[in-house]
PDB file of C-alpha atoms and ligand atoms in Angstrom:
ATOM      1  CA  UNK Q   1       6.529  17.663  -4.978  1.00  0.00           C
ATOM      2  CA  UNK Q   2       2.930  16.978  -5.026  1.00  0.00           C
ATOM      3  CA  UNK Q   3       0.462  15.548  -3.020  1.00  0.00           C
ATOM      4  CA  UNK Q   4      -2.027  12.910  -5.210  1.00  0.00           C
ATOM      5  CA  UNK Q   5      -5.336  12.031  -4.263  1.00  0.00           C
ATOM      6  CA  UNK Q   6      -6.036   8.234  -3.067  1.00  0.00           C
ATOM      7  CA  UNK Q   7      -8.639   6.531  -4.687  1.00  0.00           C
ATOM      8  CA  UNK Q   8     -11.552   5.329  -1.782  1.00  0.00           C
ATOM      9  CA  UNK Q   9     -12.754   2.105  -2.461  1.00  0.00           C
ATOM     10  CA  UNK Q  10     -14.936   0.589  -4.208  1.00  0.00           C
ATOM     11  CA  UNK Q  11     -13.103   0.985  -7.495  1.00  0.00           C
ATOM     12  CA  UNK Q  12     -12.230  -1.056 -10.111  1.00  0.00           C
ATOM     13  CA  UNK Q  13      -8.825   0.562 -10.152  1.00  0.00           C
ATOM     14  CA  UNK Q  14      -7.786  -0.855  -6.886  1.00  0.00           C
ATOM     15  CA  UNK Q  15      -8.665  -4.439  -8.544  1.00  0.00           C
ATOM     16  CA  UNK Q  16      -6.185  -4.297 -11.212  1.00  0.00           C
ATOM     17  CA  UNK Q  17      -2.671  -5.973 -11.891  1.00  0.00           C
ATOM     18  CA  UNK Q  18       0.097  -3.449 -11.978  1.00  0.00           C
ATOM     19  CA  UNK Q  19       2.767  -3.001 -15.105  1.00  0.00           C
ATOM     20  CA  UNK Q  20       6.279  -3.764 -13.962  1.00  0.00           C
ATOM     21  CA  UNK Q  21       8.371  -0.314 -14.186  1.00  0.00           C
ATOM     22  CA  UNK Q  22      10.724  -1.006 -16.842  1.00  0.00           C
ATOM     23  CA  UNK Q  23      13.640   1.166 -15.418  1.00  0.00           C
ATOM     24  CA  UNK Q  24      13.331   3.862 -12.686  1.00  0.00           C
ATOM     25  CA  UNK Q  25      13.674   7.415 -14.449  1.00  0.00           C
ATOM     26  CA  UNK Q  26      13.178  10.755 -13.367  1.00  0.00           C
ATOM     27  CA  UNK Q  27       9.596  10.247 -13.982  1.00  0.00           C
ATOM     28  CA  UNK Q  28       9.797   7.513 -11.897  1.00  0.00           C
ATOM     29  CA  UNK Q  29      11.791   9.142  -8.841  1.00  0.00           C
ATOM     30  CA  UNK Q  30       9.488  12.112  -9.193  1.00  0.00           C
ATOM     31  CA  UNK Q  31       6.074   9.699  -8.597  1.00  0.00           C
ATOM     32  CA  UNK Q  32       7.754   8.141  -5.758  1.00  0.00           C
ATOM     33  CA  UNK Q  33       8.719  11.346  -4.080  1.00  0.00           C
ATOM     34  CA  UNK Q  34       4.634  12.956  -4.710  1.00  0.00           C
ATOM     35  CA  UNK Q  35       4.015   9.574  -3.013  1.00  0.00           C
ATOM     36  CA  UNK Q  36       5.900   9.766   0.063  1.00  0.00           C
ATOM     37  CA  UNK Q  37       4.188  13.345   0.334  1.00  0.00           C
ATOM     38  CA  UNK Q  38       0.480  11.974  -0.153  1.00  0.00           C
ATOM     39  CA  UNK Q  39       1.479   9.196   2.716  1.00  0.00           C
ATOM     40  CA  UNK Q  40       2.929  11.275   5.235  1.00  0.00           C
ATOM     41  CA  UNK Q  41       0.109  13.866   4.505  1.00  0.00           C
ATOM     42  CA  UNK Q  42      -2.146  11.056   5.548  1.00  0.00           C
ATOM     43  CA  UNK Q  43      -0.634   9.554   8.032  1.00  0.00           C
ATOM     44  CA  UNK Q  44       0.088   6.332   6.452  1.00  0.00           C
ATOM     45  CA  UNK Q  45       2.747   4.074   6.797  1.00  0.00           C
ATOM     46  CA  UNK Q  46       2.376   3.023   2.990  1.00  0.00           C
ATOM     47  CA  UNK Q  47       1.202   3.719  -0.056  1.00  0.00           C
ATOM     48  CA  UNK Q  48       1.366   1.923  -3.771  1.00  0.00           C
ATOM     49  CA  UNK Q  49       0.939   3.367  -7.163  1.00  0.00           C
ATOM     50  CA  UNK Q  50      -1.986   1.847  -8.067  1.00  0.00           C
ATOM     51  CA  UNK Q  51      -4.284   4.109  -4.765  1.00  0.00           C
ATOM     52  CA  UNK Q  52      -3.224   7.238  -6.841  1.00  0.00           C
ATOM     53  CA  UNK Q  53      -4.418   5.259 -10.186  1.00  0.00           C
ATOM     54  CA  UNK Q  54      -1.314   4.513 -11.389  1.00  0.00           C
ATOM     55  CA  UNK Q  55      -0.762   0.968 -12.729  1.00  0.00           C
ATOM     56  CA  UNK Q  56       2.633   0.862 -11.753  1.00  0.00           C
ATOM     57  CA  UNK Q  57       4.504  -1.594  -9.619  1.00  0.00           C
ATOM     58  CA  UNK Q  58       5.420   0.901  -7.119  1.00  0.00           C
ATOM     59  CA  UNK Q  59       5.734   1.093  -3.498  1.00  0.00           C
ATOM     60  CA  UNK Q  60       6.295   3.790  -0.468  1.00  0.00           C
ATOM     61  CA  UNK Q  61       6.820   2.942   2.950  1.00  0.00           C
ATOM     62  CA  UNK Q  62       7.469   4.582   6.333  1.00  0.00           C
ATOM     63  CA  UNK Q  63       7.555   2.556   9.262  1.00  0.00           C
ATOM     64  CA  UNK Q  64       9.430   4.918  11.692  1.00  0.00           C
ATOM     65  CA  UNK Q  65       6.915   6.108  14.511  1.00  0.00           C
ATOM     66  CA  UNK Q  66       6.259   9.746  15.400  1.00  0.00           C
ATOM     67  CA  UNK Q  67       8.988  10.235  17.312  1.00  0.00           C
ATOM     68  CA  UNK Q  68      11.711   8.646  15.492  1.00  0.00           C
ATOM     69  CA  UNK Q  69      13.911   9.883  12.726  1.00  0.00           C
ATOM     70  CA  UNK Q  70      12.013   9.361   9.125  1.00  0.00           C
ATOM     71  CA  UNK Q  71      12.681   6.125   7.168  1.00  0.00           C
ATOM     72  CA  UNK Q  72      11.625   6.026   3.937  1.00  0.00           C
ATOM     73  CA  UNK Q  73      11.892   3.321   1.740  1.00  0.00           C
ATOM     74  CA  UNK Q  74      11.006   3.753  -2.020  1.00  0.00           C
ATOM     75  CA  UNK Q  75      10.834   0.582  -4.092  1.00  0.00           C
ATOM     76  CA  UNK Q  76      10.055  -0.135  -7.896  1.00  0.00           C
ATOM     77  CA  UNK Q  77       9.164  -4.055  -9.124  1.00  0.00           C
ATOM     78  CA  UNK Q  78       8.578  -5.377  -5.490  1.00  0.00           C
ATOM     79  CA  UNK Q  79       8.915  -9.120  -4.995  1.00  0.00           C
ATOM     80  CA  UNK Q  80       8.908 -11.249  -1.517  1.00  0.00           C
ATOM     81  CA  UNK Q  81      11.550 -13.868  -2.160  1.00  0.00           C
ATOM     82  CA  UNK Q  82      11.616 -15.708   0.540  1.00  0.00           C
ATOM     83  CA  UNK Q  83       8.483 -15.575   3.811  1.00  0.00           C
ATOM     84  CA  UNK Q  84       8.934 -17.499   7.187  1.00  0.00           C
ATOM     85  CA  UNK Q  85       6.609 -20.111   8.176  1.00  0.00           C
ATOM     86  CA  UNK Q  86       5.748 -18.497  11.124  1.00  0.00           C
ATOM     87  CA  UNK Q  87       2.915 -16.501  11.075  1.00  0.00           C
ATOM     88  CA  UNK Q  88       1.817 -13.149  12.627  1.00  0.00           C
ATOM     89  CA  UNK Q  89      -2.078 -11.776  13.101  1.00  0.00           C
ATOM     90  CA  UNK Q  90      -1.733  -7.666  12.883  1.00  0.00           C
ATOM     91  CA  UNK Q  91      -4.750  -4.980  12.936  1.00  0.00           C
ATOM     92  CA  UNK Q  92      -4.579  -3.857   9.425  1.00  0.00           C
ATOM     93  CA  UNK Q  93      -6.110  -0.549   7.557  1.00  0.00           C
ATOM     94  CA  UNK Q  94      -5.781   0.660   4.162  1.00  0.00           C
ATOM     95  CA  UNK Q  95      -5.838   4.256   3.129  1.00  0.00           C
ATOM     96  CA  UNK Q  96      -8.163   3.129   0.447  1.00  0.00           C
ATOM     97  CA  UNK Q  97     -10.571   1.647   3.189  1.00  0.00           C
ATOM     98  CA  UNK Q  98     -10.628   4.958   5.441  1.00  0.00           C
ATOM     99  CA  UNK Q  99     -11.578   3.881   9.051  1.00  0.00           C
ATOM    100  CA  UNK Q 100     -11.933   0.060   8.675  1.00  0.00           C
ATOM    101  CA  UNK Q 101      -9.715  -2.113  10.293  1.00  0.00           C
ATOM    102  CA  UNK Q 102      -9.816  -5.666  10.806  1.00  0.00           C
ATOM    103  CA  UNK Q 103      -6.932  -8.549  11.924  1.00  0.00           C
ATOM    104  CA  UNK Q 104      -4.735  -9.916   9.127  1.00  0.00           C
ATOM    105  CA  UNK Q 105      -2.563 -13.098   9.322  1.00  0.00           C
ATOM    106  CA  UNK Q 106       0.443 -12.821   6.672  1.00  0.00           C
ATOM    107  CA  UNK Q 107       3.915 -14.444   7.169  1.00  0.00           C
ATOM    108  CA  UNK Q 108       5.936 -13.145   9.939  1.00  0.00           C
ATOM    109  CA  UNK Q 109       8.745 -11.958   8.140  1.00  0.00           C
ATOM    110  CA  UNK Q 110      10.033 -11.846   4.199  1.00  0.00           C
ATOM    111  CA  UNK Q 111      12.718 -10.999   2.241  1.00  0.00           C
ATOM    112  CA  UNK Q 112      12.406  -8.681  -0.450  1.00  0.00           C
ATOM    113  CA  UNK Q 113      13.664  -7.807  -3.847  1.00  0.00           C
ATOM    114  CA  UNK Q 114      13.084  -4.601  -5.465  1.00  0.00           C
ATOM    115  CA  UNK Q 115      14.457  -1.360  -7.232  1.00  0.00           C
ATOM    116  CA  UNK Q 116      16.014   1.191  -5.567  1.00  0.00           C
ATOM    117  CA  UNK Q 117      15.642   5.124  -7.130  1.00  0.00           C
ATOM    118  CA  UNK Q 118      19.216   4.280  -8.214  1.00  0.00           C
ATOM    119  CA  UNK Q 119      17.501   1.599 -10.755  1.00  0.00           C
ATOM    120  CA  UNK Q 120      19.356  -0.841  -8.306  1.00  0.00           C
ATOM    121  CA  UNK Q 121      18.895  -4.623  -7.117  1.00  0.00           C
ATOM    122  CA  UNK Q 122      18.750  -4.211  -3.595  1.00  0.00           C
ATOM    123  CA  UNK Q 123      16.788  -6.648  -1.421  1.00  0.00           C
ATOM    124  CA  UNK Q 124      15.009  -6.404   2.416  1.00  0.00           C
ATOM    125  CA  UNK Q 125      15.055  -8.074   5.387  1.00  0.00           C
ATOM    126  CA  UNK Q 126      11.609  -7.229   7.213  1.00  0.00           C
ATOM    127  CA  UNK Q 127       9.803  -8.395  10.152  1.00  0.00           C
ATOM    128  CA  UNK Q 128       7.192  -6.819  12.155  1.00  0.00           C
ATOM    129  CA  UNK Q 129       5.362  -3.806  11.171  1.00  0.00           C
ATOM    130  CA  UNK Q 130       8.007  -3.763   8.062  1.00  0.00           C
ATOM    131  CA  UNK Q 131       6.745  -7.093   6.997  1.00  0.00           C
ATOM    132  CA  UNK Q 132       3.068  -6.863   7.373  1.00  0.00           C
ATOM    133  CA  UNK Q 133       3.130  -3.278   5.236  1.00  0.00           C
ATOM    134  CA  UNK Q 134       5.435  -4.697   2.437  1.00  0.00           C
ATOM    135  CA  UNK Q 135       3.022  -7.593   1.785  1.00  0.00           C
ATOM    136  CA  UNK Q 136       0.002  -5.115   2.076  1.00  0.00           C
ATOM    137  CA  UNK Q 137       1.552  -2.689  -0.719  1.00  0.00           C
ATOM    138  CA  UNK Q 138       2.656  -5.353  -2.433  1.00  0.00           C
ATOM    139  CA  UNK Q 139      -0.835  -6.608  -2.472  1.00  0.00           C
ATOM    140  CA  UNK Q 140      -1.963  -3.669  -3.894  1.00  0.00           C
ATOM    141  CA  UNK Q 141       0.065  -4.030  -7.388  1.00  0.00           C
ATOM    142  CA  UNK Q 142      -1.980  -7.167  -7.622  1.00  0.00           C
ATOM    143  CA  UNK Q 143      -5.488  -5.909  -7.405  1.00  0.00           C
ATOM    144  CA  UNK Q 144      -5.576  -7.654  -3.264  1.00  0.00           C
ATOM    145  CA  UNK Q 145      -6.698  -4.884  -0.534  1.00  0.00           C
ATOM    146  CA  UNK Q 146      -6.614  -6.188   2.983  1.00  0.00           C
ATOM    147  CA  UNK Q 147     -10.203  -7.232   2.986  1.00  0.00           C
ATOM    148  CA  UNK Q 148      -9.865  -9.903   0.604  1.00  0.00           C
ATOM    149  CA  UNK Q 149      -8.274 -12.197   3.222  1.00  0.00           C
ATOM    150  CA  UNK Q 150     -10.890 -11.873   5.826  1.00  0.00           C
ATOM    151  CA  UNK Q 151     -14.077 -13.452   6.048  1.00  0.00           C
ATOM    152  CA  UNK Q 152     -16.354 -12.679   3.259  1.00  0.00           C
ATOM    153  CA  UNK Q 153     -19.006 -11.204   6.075  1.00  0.00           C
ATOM    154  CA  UNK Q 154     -16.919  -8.805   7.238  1.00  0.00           C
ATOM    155  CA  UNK Q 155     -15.555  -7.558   3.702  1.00  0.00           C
ATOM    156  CA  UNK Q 156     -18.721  -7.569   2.584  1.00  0.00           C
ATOM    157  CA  UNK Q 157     -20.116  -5.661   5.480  1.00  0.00           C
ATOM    158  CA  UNK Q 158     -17.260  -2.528   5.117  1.00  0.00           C
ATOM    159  CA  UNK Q 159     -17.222  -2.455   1.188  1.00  0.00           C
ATOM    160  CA  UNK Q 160     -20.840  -1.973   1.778  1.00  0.00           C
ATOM    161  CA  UNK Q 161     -20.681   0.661   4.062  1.00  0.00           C
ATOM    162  CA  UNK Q 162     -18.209   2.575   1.800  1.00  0.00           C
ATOM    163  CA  UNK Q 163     -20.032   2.249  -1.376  1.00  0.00           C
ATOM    164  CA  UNK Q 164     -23.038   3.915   1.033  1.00  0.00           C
ATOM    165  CA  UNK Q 165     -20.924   6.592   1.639  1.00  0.00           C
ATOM    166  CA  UNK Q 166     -19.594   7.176  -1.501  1.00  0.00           C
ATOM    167  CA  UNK Q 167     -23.391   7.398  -2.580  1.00  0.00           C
ATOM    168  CA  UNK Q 168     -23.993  10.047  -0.225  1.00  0.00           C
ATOM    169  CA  UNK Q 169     -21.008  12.537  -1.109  1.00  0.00           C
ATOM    170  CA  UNK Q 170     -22.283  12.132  -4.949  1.00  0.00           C
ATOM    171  CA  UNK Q 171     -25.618  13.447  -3.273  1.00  0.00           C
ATOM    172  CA  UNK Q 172     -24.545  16.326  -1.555  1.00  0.00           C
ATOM    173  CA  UNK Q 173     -21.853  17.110  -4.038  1.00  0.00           C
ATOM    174  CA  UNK Q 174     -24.708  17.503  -6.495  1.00  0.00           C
ATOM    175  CA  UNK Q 175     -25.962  20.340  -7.752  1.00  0.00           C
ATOM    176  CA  UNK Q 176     -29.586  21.284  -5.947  1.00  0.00           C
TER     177      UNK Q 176
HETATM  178  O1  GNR X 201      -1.316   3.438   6.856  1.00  0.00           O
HETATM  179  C1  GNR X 201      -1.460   2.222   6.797  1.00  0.00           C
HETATM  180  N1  GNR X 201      -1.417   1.492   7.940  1.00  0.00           N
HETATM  181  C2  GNR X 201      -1.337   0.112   7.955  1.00  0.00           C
HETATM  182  C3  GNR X 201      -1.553  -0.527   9.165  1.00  0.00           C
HETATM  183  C4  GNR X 201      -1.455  -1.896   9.245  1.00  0.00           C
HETATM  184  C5  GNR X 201      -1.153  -2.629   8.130  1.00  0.00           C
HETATM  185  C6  GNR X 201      -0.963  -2.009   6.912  1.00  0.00           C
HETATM  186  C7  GNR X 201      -1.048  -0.642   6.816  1.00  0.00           C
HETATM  187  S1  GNR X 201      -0.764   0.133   5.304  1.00  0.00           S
HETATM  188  C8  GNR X 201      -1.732   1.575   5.499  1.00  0.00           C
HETATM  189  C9  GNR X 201      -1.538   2.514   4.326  1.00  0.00           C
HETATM  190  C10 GNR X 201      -2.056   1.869   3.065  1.00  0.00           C
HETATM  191  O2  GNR X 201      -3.222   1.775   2.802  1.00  0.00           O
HETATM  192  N2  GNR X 201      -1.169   1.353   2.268  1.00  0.00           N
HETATM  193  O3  GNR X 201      -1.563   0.727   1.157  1.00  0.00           O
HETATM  194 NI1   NI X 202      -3.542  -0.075   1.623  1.00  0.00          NI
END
């Protein structure tokens, strides 16, 4: 296994649609696995293809707190089926949007349909957590990060503040 490196945004890369996995392969199984790696390494409760610059419709998730037993769930071709009406408000961040948070509203709960590493139909009930980080990967294979459904103020206001910071670590990763 290996652990990737998540693209920060700004990025064009995190803006793009992802290309449907055709079948899930070893290749497959083995990209899934470095991503479980790269999410628990960084404490995420997600992660999708597309963060490690892979234009894939992939999907890891991890919902299980510290002190439970580990739960992964690996999925290939992602698609919510069915959402509830009701909806839920939940303080979102993004591993791609390091130490910005902001509150969310997405349907309550969905029902999935996906791949399993099998290459099999198997479909999800979530609610919750589950939910709200299914729809936020998910998101993700369609160029959407978190920030593009909050105010326009307050995405403005953090994609600024990381394109400053990006600026700076070219800076001081340049030679004198
Ligand atoms: O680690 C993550 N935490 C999180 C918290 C609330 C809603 C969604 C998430 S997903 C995020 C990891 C990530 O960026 N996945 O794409
Ligand atoms: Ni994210």
């Amino acid at each position: 296994m290996a652990k990737l490196d998540i693209i920060v945004a700004p990025d064009p890369r995190l803006k793009r649609q992802a290309e449907p996995v055709k079948k899930v392969d070893d290749a497959v199984r083995r990209l899934m696995d470095d991503m479980l790696e790269t999410m628990y390494a960084a404490n995420g409760i997600g992660l999708a293809a597309p963060q490690v610059g892979v234009l894939k419709r992939i999907i890891v998730v991890d919902v299980a707190r510290d002190d439970e037993d580990r739960q992964p769930l690996q999925m290939a071709n992602p698609e919510v089926v069915w959402e509830s009406e009701d909806a839920r408000t939940y303080e979102e961040g993004c591993l791609s949007l390091p130490d910005h948070y902001a509150d969310v509203v997405r349907p309550e709960a969905v029902k999935v349909r996906y791949l399993d590493r099998e290459n099999e139909i198997r479909t999800l009930d979530a609610d919750d957590i589950l939910a709200t980080c299914v729809q936020h990967e998910i998101d993700h294979l369609d160029g959407v990060l978190f920030v593009d459904h909050i105010s326009s103020l307050k995405r403005n206001m953090i994609i600024k503040k990381l394109q400053k910071l990006k600026k700076q670590q070219a800076v001081e990763a340049a030679p004198a």
